[in-house]
């Protein structure tokens, strides 16, 4: 009994430590104030959609994502999670995972076909969704379509390609995001020749932004009570990416939480771009 009590105390202490650690990591961009995680989650919970930016290979970012998801879920059981990692043609695989119909080893194979980053980076999030029967929404555009847009532009798409895509003959980046991406390309590549036309790359980025928003809105039209947490790369989750695209397809309120990227030291994001930042752990 004493051993059990000691173990319980240690678990409680660890959990408290984790929560305190997470609480110190959130900065409200509007006034640059450090905000307790509980207050942040309370604010996030008032929105229909919460975007959490993803640095794909950063375990600390994924830990913070899960902490926010868990906290939101504890406050509201009607939650869904949208994931950039899966394309829309794998939605049934996500449904089977959440319903417990597929073993982890088999699901890992499906994951690997969709996403190139190590399963272990995202595992805890997917396990939490499965164990709590939280619907998962595939947000990304099928790879053959993305490849066609990057290489040839949206003009190359057939009617059959467009069936599950957001409406519109083409997709355009928000000017602020286009400028951000231009600066990042210059910083990363200088004057080196690009592999594919920049216009095609920007159109593909815009298509992904719009598709994520479109798929979130489609889901909420079927299940309007559910709040949706979106996990997507920072340049999709930033306000002038997928969040701003929501208004094209329906009416959804949203908040944005991003990891504090090294690029932000010279891009200088404002409240126009993000609501909360999770500072990097030095």
mmCIF file of N, CA, C and O in Angstrom, residues 76-155:
data_model
loop_
_atom_site.group_PDB
_atom_site.id
_atom_site.type_symbol
_atom_site.label_atom_id
_atom_site.label_comp_id
_atom_site.label_asym_id
_atom_site.label_seq_id
_atom_site.Cartn_x
_atom_site.Cartn_y
_atom_site.Cartn_z
ATOM 1 N N UNK A 76 -13.831 19.496 -23.352
ATOM 2 C CA UNK A 76 -14.916 19.290 -24.319
ATOM 3 C C UNK A 76 -14.670 17.966 -25.040
ATOM 4 O O UNK A 76 -13.748 17.851 -25.843
ATOM 5 N N UNK A 77 -15.508 16.965 -24.751
ATOM 6 C CA UNK A 77 -15.309 15.640 -25.336
ATOM 7 C C UNK A 77 -15.632 15.624 -26.824
ATOM 8 O O UNK A 77 -15.225 14.707 -27.536
ATOM 9 N N UNK A 78 -16.382 16.624 -27.300
ATOM 10 C CA UNK A 78 -16.721 16.685 -28.726
ATOM 11 C C UNK A 78 -15.567 17.332 -29.482
ATOM 12 O O UNK A 78 -15.592 18.527 -29.808
ATOM 13 N N UNK A 79 -14.549 16.535 -29.764
ATOM 14 C CA UNK A 79 -13.336 17.032 -30.396
ATOM 15 C C UNK A 79 -12.995 16.142 -31.586
ATOM 16 O O UNK A 79 -13.305 14.949 -31.599
ATOM 17 N N UNK A 80 -12.395 16.721 -32.604
ATOM 18 C CA UNK A 80 -11.826 15.970 -33.723
ATOM 19 C C UNK A 80 -10.440 16.536 -33.998
ATOM 20 O O UNK A 80 -10.129 17.667 -33.604
ATOM 21 N N UNK A 81 -9.601 15.755 -34.662
ATOM 22 C CA UNK A 81 -8.242 16.183 -34.964
ATOM 23 C C UNK A 81 -8.016 16.059 -36.468
ATOM 24 O O UNK A 81 -8.140 14.963 -37.037
ATOM 25 N N UNK A 82 -7.705 17.176 -37.108
ATOM 26 C CA UNK A 82 -7.350 17.167 -38.525
ATOM 27 C C UNK A 82 -5.847 17.025 -38.668
ATOM 28 O O UNK A 82 -5.094 17.698 -37.965
ATOM 29 N N UNK A 83 -5.403 16.154 -39.583
ATOM 30 C CA UNK A 83 -3.979 15.861 -39.694
ATOM 31 C C UNK A 83 -3.490 16.064 -41.124
ATOM 32 O O UNK A 83 -4.033 15.484 -42.074
ATOM 33 N N UNK A 84 -2.455 16.892 -41.253
ATOM 34 C CA UNK A 84 -1.815 17.082 -42.550
ATOM 35 C C UNK A 84 -1.146 15.795 -43.027
ATOM 36 O O UNK A 84 -0.967 15.580 -44.220
ATOM 37 N N UNK A 85 -0.773 14.916 -42.083
ATOM 38 C CA UNK A 85 0.037 13.745 -42.431
ATOM 39 C C UNK A 85 -0.663 12.771 -43.368
ATOM 40 O O UNK A 85 -0.012 11.940 -43.996
ATOM 41 N N UNK A 86 -2.002 12.833 -43.442
ATOM 42 C CA UNK A 86 -2.754 11.884 -44.264
ATOM 43 C C UNK A 86 -3.491 12.611 -45.388
ATOM 44 O O UNK A 86 -4.064 13.679 -45.186
ATOM 45 N N UNK A 87 -3.477 11.986 -46.566
ATOM 46 C CA UNK A 87 -4.220 12.522 -47.698
ATOM 47 C C UNK A 87 -5.648 11.997 -47.665
ATOM 48 O O UNK A 87 -5.948 10.972 -47.049
ATOM 49 N N UNK A 88 -6.528 12.698 -48.347
ATOM 50 C CA UNK A 88 -7.957 12.408 -48.238
ATOM 51 C C UNK A 88 -8.321 11.004 -48.718
ATOM 52 O O UNK A 88 -9.331 10.446 -48.281
ATOM 53 N N UNK A 89 -7.510 10.417 -49.594
ATOM 54 C CA UNK A 89 -7.819 9.063 -50.057
ATOM 55 C C UNK A 89 -7.477 8.002 -49.010
ATOM 56 O O UNK A 89 -7.701 6.808 -49.243
ATOM 57 N N UNK A 90 -6.955 8.432 -47.851
ATOM 58 C CA UNK A 90 -6.692 7.503 -46.748
ATOM 59 C C UNK A 90 -7.650 7.713 -45.577
ATOM 60 O O UNK A 90 -7.398 7.220 -44.480
ATOM 61 N N UNK A 91 -8.760 8.420 -45.808
ATOM 62 C CA UNK A 91 -9.684 8.706 -44.713
ATOM 63 C C UNK A 91 -10.233 7.431 -44.083
ATOM 64 O O UNK A 91 -10.358 7.344 -42.855
ATOM 65 N N UNK A 92 -10.538 6.438 -44.885
ATOM 66 C CA UNK A 92 -11.080 5.195 -44.318
ATOM 67 C C UNK A 92 -10.068 4.532 -43.378
ATOM 68 O O UNK A 92 -10.448 3.945 -42.365
ATOM 69 N N UNK A 93 -8.785 4.628 -43.705
ATOM 70 C CA UNK A 93 -7.753 4.056 -42.841
ATOM 71 C C UNK A 93 -7.744 4.754 -41.478
ATOM 72 O O UNK A 93 -7.566 4.104 -40.445
ATOM 73 N N UNK A 94 -7.943 6.066 -41.479
ATOM 74 C CA UNK A 94 -8.027 6.796 -40.212
ATOM 75 C C UNK A 94 -9.264 6.372 -39.427
ATOM 76 O O UNK A 94 -9.209 6.197 -38.204
ATOM 77 N N UNK A 95 -10.380 6.214 -40.119
ATOM 78 C CA UNK A 95 -11.611 5.779 -39.452
ATOM 79 C C UNK A 95 -11.422 4.403 -38.816
ATOM 80 O O UNK A 95 -11.856 4.162 -37.676
ATOM 81 N N UNK A 96 -10.774 3.509 -39.555
ATOM 82 C CA UNK A 96 -10.535 2.155 -39.028
ATOM 83 C C UNK A 96 -9.609 2.189 -37.819
ATOM 84 O O UNK A 96 -9.783 1.418 -36.864
ATOM 85 N N UNK A 97 -8.623 3.070 -37.846
ATOM 86 C CA UNK A 97 -7.705 3.191 -36.710
ATOM 87 C C UNK A 97 -8.447 3.659 -35.466
ATOM 88 O O UNK A 97 -8.311 3.072 -34.384
ATOM 89 N N UNK A 98 -9.242 4.704 -35.608
ATOM 90 C CA UNK A 98 -9.960 5.265 -34.462
ATOM 91 C C UNK A 98 -10.962 4.252 -33.895
ATOM 92 O O UNK A 98 -11.147 4.166 -32.680
ATOM 93 N N UNK A 99 -11.559 3.454 -34.761
ATOM 94 C CA UNK A 99 -12.548 2.478 -34.289
ATOM 95 C C UNK A 99 -11.903 1.204 -33.757
ATOM 96 O O UNK A 99 -12.603 0.313 -33.291
ATOM 97 N N UNK A 100 -10.568 1.120 -33.823
ATOM 98 C CA UNK A 100 -9.871 -0.036 -33.275
ATOM 99 C C UNK A 100 -9.862 -1.252 -34.184
ATOM 100 O O UNK A 100 -9.555 -2.364 -33.738
ATOM 101 N N UNK A 101 -10.162 -1.055 -35.474
ATOM 102 C CA UNK A 101 -10.242 -2.191 -36.397
ATOM 103 C C UNK A 101 -8.890 -2.614 -36.960
ATOM 104 O O UNK A 101 -8.796 -3.656 -37.607
ATOM 105 N N UNK A 102 -7.859 -1.781 -36.759
ATOM 106 C CA UNK A 102 -6.564 -2.069 -37.375
ATOM 107 C C UNK A 102 -5.477 -2.057 -36.307
ATOM 108 O O UNK A 102 -5.483 -1.201 -35.413
ATOM 109 N N UNK A 103 -4.564 -3.004 -36.375
ATOM 110 C CA UNK A 103 -3.452 -3.081 -35.426
ATOM 111 C C UNK A 103 -2.423 -1.990 -35.732
ATOM 112 O O UNK A 103 -2.311 -1.529 -36.872
ATOM 113 N N UNK A 104 -1.673 -1.631 -34.713
ATOM 114 C CA UNK A 104 -0.694 -0.561 -34.887
ATOM 115 C C UNK A 104 0.313 -0.882 -35.988
ATOM 116 O O UNK A 104 0.650 -0.011 -36.804
ATOM 117 N N UNK A 105 0.802 -2.110 -36.041
ATOM 118 C CA UNK A 105 1.820 -2.465 -37.049
ATOM 119 C C UNK A 105 1.268 -2.288 -38.463
ATOM 120 O O UNK A 105 2.012 -1.913 -39.390
ATOM 121 N N UNK A 106 -0.017 -2.527 -38.660
ATOM 122 C CA UNK A 106 -0.626 -2.342 -39.978
ATOM 123 C C UNK A 106 -0.873 -0.864 -40.267
ATOM 124 O O UNK A 106 -0.707 -0.409 -41.402
ATOM 125 N N UNK A 107 -1.259 -0.139 -39.221
ATOM 126 C CA UNK A 107 -1.494 1.290 -39.406
ATOM 127 C C UNK A 107 -0.188 2.015 -39.724
ATOM 128 O O UNK A 107 -0.181 2.975 -40.506
ATOM 129 N N UNK A 108 0.916 1.564 -39.153
ATOM 130 C CA UNK A 108 2.216 2.181 -39.426
ATOM 131 C C UNK A 108 2.537 2.099 -40.921
ATOM 132 O O UNK A 108 3.110 3.031 -41.499
ATOM 133 N N UNK A 109 2.153 1.005 -41.558
ATOM 134 C CA UNK A 109 2.398 0.863 -42.993
ATOM 135 C C UNK A 109 1.606 1.899 -43.790
ATOM 136 O O UNK A 109 2.124 2.490 -44.749
ATOM 137 N N UNK A 110 0.369 2.132 -43.377
ATOM 138 C CA UNK A 110 -0.446 3.153 -44.045
ATOM 139 C C UNK A 110 0.144 4.539 -43.801
ATOM 140 O O UNK A 110 0.242 5.365 -44.715
ATOM 141 N N UNK A 111 0.535 4.779 -42.560
ATOM 142 C CA UNK A 111 1.166 6.053 -42.206
ATOM 143 C C UNK A 111 2.390 6.297 -43.084
ATOM 144 O O UNK A 111 2.582 7.402 -43.615
ATOM 145 N N UNK A 112 3.236 5.272 -43.256
ATOM 146 C CA UNK A 112 4.480 5.420 -44.020
ATOM 147 C C UNK A 112 4.204 5.742 -45.486
ATOM 148 O O UNK A 112 5.018 6.420 -46.135
ATOM 149 N N UNK A 113 3.085 5.300 -46.013
ATOM 150 C CA UNK A 113 2.730 5.630 -47.399
ATOM 151 C C UNK A 113 2.301 7.089 -47.525
ATOM 152 O O UNK A 113 2.373 7.672 -48.612
ATOM 153 N N UNK A 114 1.826 7.649 -46.415
ATOM 154 C CA UNK A 114 1.331 9.030 -46.428
ATOM 155 C C UNK A 114 2.399 10.046 -46.035
ATOM 156 O O UNK A 114 2.422 11.163 -46.550
ATOM 157 N N UNK A 115 3.270 9.665 -45.099
ATOM 158 C CA UNK A 115 4.139 10.667 -44.447
ATOM 159 C C UNK A 115 5.526 10.072 -44.259
ATOM 160 O O UNK A 115 5.662 8.919 -43.848
ATOM 161 N N UNK A 116 6.560 10.851 -44.514
ATOM 162 C CA UNK A 116 7.923 10.306 -44.506
ATOM 163 C C UNK A 116 8.611 10.398 -43.145
ATOM 164 O O UNK A 116 9.665 9.783 -42.946
ATOM 165 N N UNK A 117 8.050 11.159 -42.211
ATOM 166 C CA UNK A 117 8.701 11.322 -40.911
ATOM 167 C C UNK A 117 8.411 10.129 -39.999
ATOM 168 O O UNK A 117 7.366 9.487 -40.111
ATOM 169 N N UNK A 118 9.342 9.866 -39.104
ATOM 170 C CA UNK A 118 9.281 8.696 -38.216
ATOM 171 C C UNK A 118 7.952 8.632 -37.458
ATOM 172 O O UNK A 118 7.527 9.611 -36.841
ATOM 173 N N UNK A 119 7.298 7.486 -37.524
ATOM 174 C CA UNK A 119 6.038 7.252 -36.818
ATOM 175 C C UNK A 119 6.132 7.614 -35.351
ATOM 176 O O UNK A 119 5.179 8.153 -34.765
ATOM 177 N N UNK A 120 7.273 7.344 -34.734
ATOM 178 C CA UNK A 120 7.411 7.568 -33.296
ATOM 179 C C UNK A 120 7.246 9.034 -32.922
ATOM 180 O O UNK A 120 6.895 9.356 -31.785
ATOM 181 N N UNK A 121 7.498 9.938 -33.850
ATOM 182 C CA UNK A 121 7.328 11.361 -33.569
ATOM 183 C C UNK A 121 5.857 11.713 -33.299
ATOM 184 O O UNK A 121 5.562 12.598 -32.501
ATOM 185 N N UNK A 122 4.952 11.039 -33.979
ATOM 186 C CA UNK A 122 3.525 11.356 -33.898
ATOM 187 C C UNK A 122 2.723 10.297 -33.143
ATOM 188 O O UNK A 122 1.526 10.468 -32.928
ATOM 189 N N UNK A 123 3.379 9.215 -32.781
ATOM 190 C CA UNK A 123 2.666 8.053 -32.249
ATOM 191 C C UNK A 123 1.733 8.413 -31.103
ATOM 192 O O UNK A 123 0.572 7.981 -31.065
ATOM 193 N N UNK A 124 2.205 9.177 -30.119
ATOM 194 C CA UNK A 124 1.395 9.454 -28.928
ATOM 195 C C UNK A 124 0.097 10.180 -29.278
ATOM 196 O O UNK A 124 -0.941 9.952 -28.640
ATOM 197 N N UNK A 125 0.147 11.037 -30.296
ATOM 198 C CA UNK A 125 -1.061 11.755 -30.706
ATOM 199 C C UNK A 125 -2.070 10.787 -31.319
ATOM 200 O O UNK A 125 -3.267 10.809 -30.992
ATOM 201 N N UNK A 126 -1.594 9.911 -32.198
ATOM 202 C CA UNK A 126 -2.501 8.945 -32.832
ATOM 203 C C UNK A 126 -3.049 7.935 -31.825
ATOM 204 O O UNK A 126 -4.212 7.540 -31.907
ATOM 205 N N UNK A 127 -2.204 7.528 -30.882
ATOM 206 C CA UNK A 127 -2.670 6.595 -29.845
ATOM 207 C C UNK A 127 -3.739 7.273 -28.980
ATOM 208 O O UNK A 127 -4.770 6.662 -28.650
ATOM 209 N N UNK A 128 -3.515 8.533 -28.622
ATOM 210 C CA UNK A 128 -4.496 9.250 -27.799
ATOM 211 C C UNK A 128 -5.833 9.352 -28.542
ATOM 212 O O UNK A 128 -6.906 9.156 -27.952
ATOM 213 N N UNK A 129 -5.780 9.647 -29.836
ATOM 214 C CA UNK A 129 -7.017 9.736 -30.624
ATOM 215 C C UNK A 129 -7.733 8.395 -30.653
ATOM 216 O O UNK A 129 -8.959 8.324 -30.454
ATOM 217 N N UNK A 130 -6.980 7.314 -30.871
ATOM 218 C CA UNK A 130 -7.602 5.985 -30.917
ATOM 219 C C UNK A 130 -8.203 5.598 -29.570
ATOM 220 O O UNK A 130 -9.355 5.149 -29.493
ATOM 221 N N UNK A 131 -7.434 5.776 -28.508
ATOM 222 C CA UNK A 131 -7.885 5.341 -27.189
ATOM 223 C C UNK A 131 -9.097 6.122 -26.702
ATOM 224 O O UNK A 131 -9.871 5.631 -25.881
ATOM 225 N N UNK A 132 -9.261 7.341 -27.205
ATOM 226 C CA UNK A 132 -10.378 8.177 -26.780
ATOM 227 C C UNK A 132 -11.445 8.340 -27.864
ATOM 228 O O UNK A 132 -12.351 9.161 -27.716
ATOM 229 N N UNK A 133 -11.302 7.547 -28.943
ATOM 230 C CA UNK A 133 -12.275 7.557 -30.036
ATOM 231 C C UNK A 133 -12.517 8.979 -30.573
ATOM 232 O O UNK A 133 -13.655 9.395 -30.820
ATOM 233 N N UNK A 134 -11.427 9.704 -30.749
ATOM 234 C CA UNK A 134 -11.501 11.062 -31.301
ATOM 235 C C UNK A 134 -11.374 10.960 -32.817
ATOM 236 O O UNK A 134 -10.356 10.459 -33.320
ATOM 237 N N UNK A 135 -12.358 11.415 -33.583
ATOM 238 C CA UNK A 135 -12.263 11.319 -35.046
ATOM 239 C C UNK A 135 -11.013 12.020 -35.582
ATOM 240 O O UNK A 135 -10.629 13.094 -35.112
ATOM 241 N N UNK A 136 -10.394 11.388 -36.570
ATOM 242 C CA UNK A 136 -9.247 11.957 -37.262
ATOM 243 C C UNK A 136 -9.675 12.321 -38.681
ATOM 244 O O UNK A 136 -10.354 11.535 -39.354
ATOM 245 N N UNK A 137 -9.279 13.504 -39.133
ATOM 246 C CA UNK A 137 -9.679 13.995 -40.456
ATOM 247 C C UNK A 137 -8.448 14.097 -41.338
ATOM 248 O O UNK A 137 -7.499 14.829 -41.013
ATOM 249 N N UNK A 138 -8.438 13.380 -42.455
ATOM 250 C CA UNK A 138 -7.355 13.510 -43.433
ATOM 251 C C UNK A 138 -7.507 14.849 -44.148
ATOM 252 O O UNK A 138 -8.568 15.149 -44.702
ATOM 253 N N UNK A 139 -6.451 15.656 -44.145
ATOM 254 C CA UNK A 139 -6.549 17.012 -44.674
ATOM 255 C C UNK A 139 -5.796 17.234 -45.974
ATOM 256 O O UNK A 139 -6.074 18.191 -46.705
ATOM 257 N N UNK A 140 -4.839 16.391 -46.269
ATOM 258 C CA UNK A 140 -3.911 16.701 -47.351
ATOM 259 C C UNK A 140 -4.427 16.236 -48.717
ATOM 260 O O UNK A 140 -5.302 15.368 -48.808
ATOM 261 N N UNK A 141 -3.834 16.819 -49.751
ATOM 262 C CA UNK A 141 -4.196 16.515 -51.138
ATOM 263 C C UNK A 141 -3.443 15.264 -51.595
ATOM 264 O O UNK A 141 -2.243 15.142 -51.313
ATOM 265 N N UNK A 142 -4.089 14.340 -52.281
ATOM 266 C CA UNK A 142 -3.391 13.145 -52.766
ATOM 267 C C UNK A 142 -2.115 13.491 -53.529
ATOM 268 O O UNK A 142 -2.067 14.464 -54.283
ATOM 269 N N UNK A 143 -1.094 12.671 -53.325
ATOM 270 C CA UNK A 143 0.240 12.979 -53.854
ATOM 271 C C UNK A 143 0.300 13.128 -55.376
ATOM 272 O O UNK A 143 0.991 14.027 -55.877
ATOM 273 N N UNK A 144 -0.380 12.285 -56.152
ATOM 274 C CA UNK A 144 -0.307 12.472 -57.611
ATOM 275 C C UNK A 144 -0.814 13.845 -58.065
ATOM 276 O O UNK A 144 -0.275 14.438 -59.003
ATOM 277 N N UNK A 145 -1.847 14.356 -57.380
ATOM 278 C CA UNK A 145 -2.387 15.676 -57.733
ATOM 279 C C UNK A 145 -1.383 16.762 -57.368
ATOM 280 O O UNK A 145 -1.125 17.683 -58.156
ATOM 281 N N UNK A 146 -0.799 16.664 -56.177
ATOM 282 C CA UNK A 146 0.189 17.664 -55.774
ATOM 283 C C UNK A 146 1.382 17.664 -56.722
ATOM 284 O O UNK A 146 1.894 18.724 -57.097
ATOM 285 N N UNK A 147 1.816 16.492 -57.109
ATOM 286 C CA UNK A 147 2.953 16.385 -58.022
ATOM 287 C C UNK A 147 2.647 17.061 -59.353
ATOM 288 O O UNK A 147 3.488 17.774 -59.921
ATOM 289 N N UNK A 148 1.433 16.872 -59.835
ATOM 290 C CA UNK A 148 1.040 17.477 -61.109
ATOM 291 C C UNK A 148 1.032 19.002 -61.008
ATOM 292 O O UNK A 148 1.496 19.702 -61.923
ATOM 293 N N UNK A 149 0.510 19.532 -59.894
ATOM 294 C CA UNK A 149 0.462 20.989 -59.725
ATOM 295 C C UNK A 149 1.873 21.567 -59.612
ATOM 296 O O UNK A 149 2.182 22.600 -60.219
ATOM 297 N N UNK A 150 2.736 20.916 -58.845
ATOM 298 C CA UNK A 150 4.113 21.415 -58.679
ATOM 299 C C UNK A 150 4.857 21.422 -60.011
ATOM 300 O O UNK A 150 5.598 22.355 -60.332
ATOM 301 N N UNK A 151 4.652 20.389 -60.818
ATOM 302 C CA UNK A 151 5.403 20.272 -62.073
ATOM 303 C C UNK A 151 4.800 21.096 -63.208
ATOM 304 O O UNK A 151 5.529 21.694 -64.005
ATOM 305 N N UNK A 152 3.447 21.128 -63.251
ATOM 306 C CA UNK A 152 2.805 21.723 -64.428
ATOM 307 C C UNK A 152 1.834 22.852 -64.111
ATOM 308 O O UNK A 152 1.354 23.519 -65.026
ATOM 309 N N UNK A 153 1.504 23.037 -62.842
ATOM 310 C CA UNK A 153 0.517 24.045 -62.484
ATOM 311 C C UNK A 153 -0.887 23.470 -62.475
ATOM 312 O O UNK A 153 -1.151 22.396 -63.046
ATOM 313 N N UNK A 154 -1.821 24.183 -61.851
ATOM 314 C CA UNK A 154 -3.200 23.688 -61.713
ATOM 315 C C UNK A 154 -3.887 23.528 -63.056
ATOM 316 O O UNK A 154 -4.827 22.743 -63.184
ATOM 317 N N UNK A 155 -3.413 24.240 -64.061
ATOM 318 C CA UNK A 155 -4.023 24.135 -65.394
ATOM 319 C C UNK A 155 -3.931 22.714 -65.953
ATOM 320 O O UNK A 155 -4.696 22.344 -66.857
#
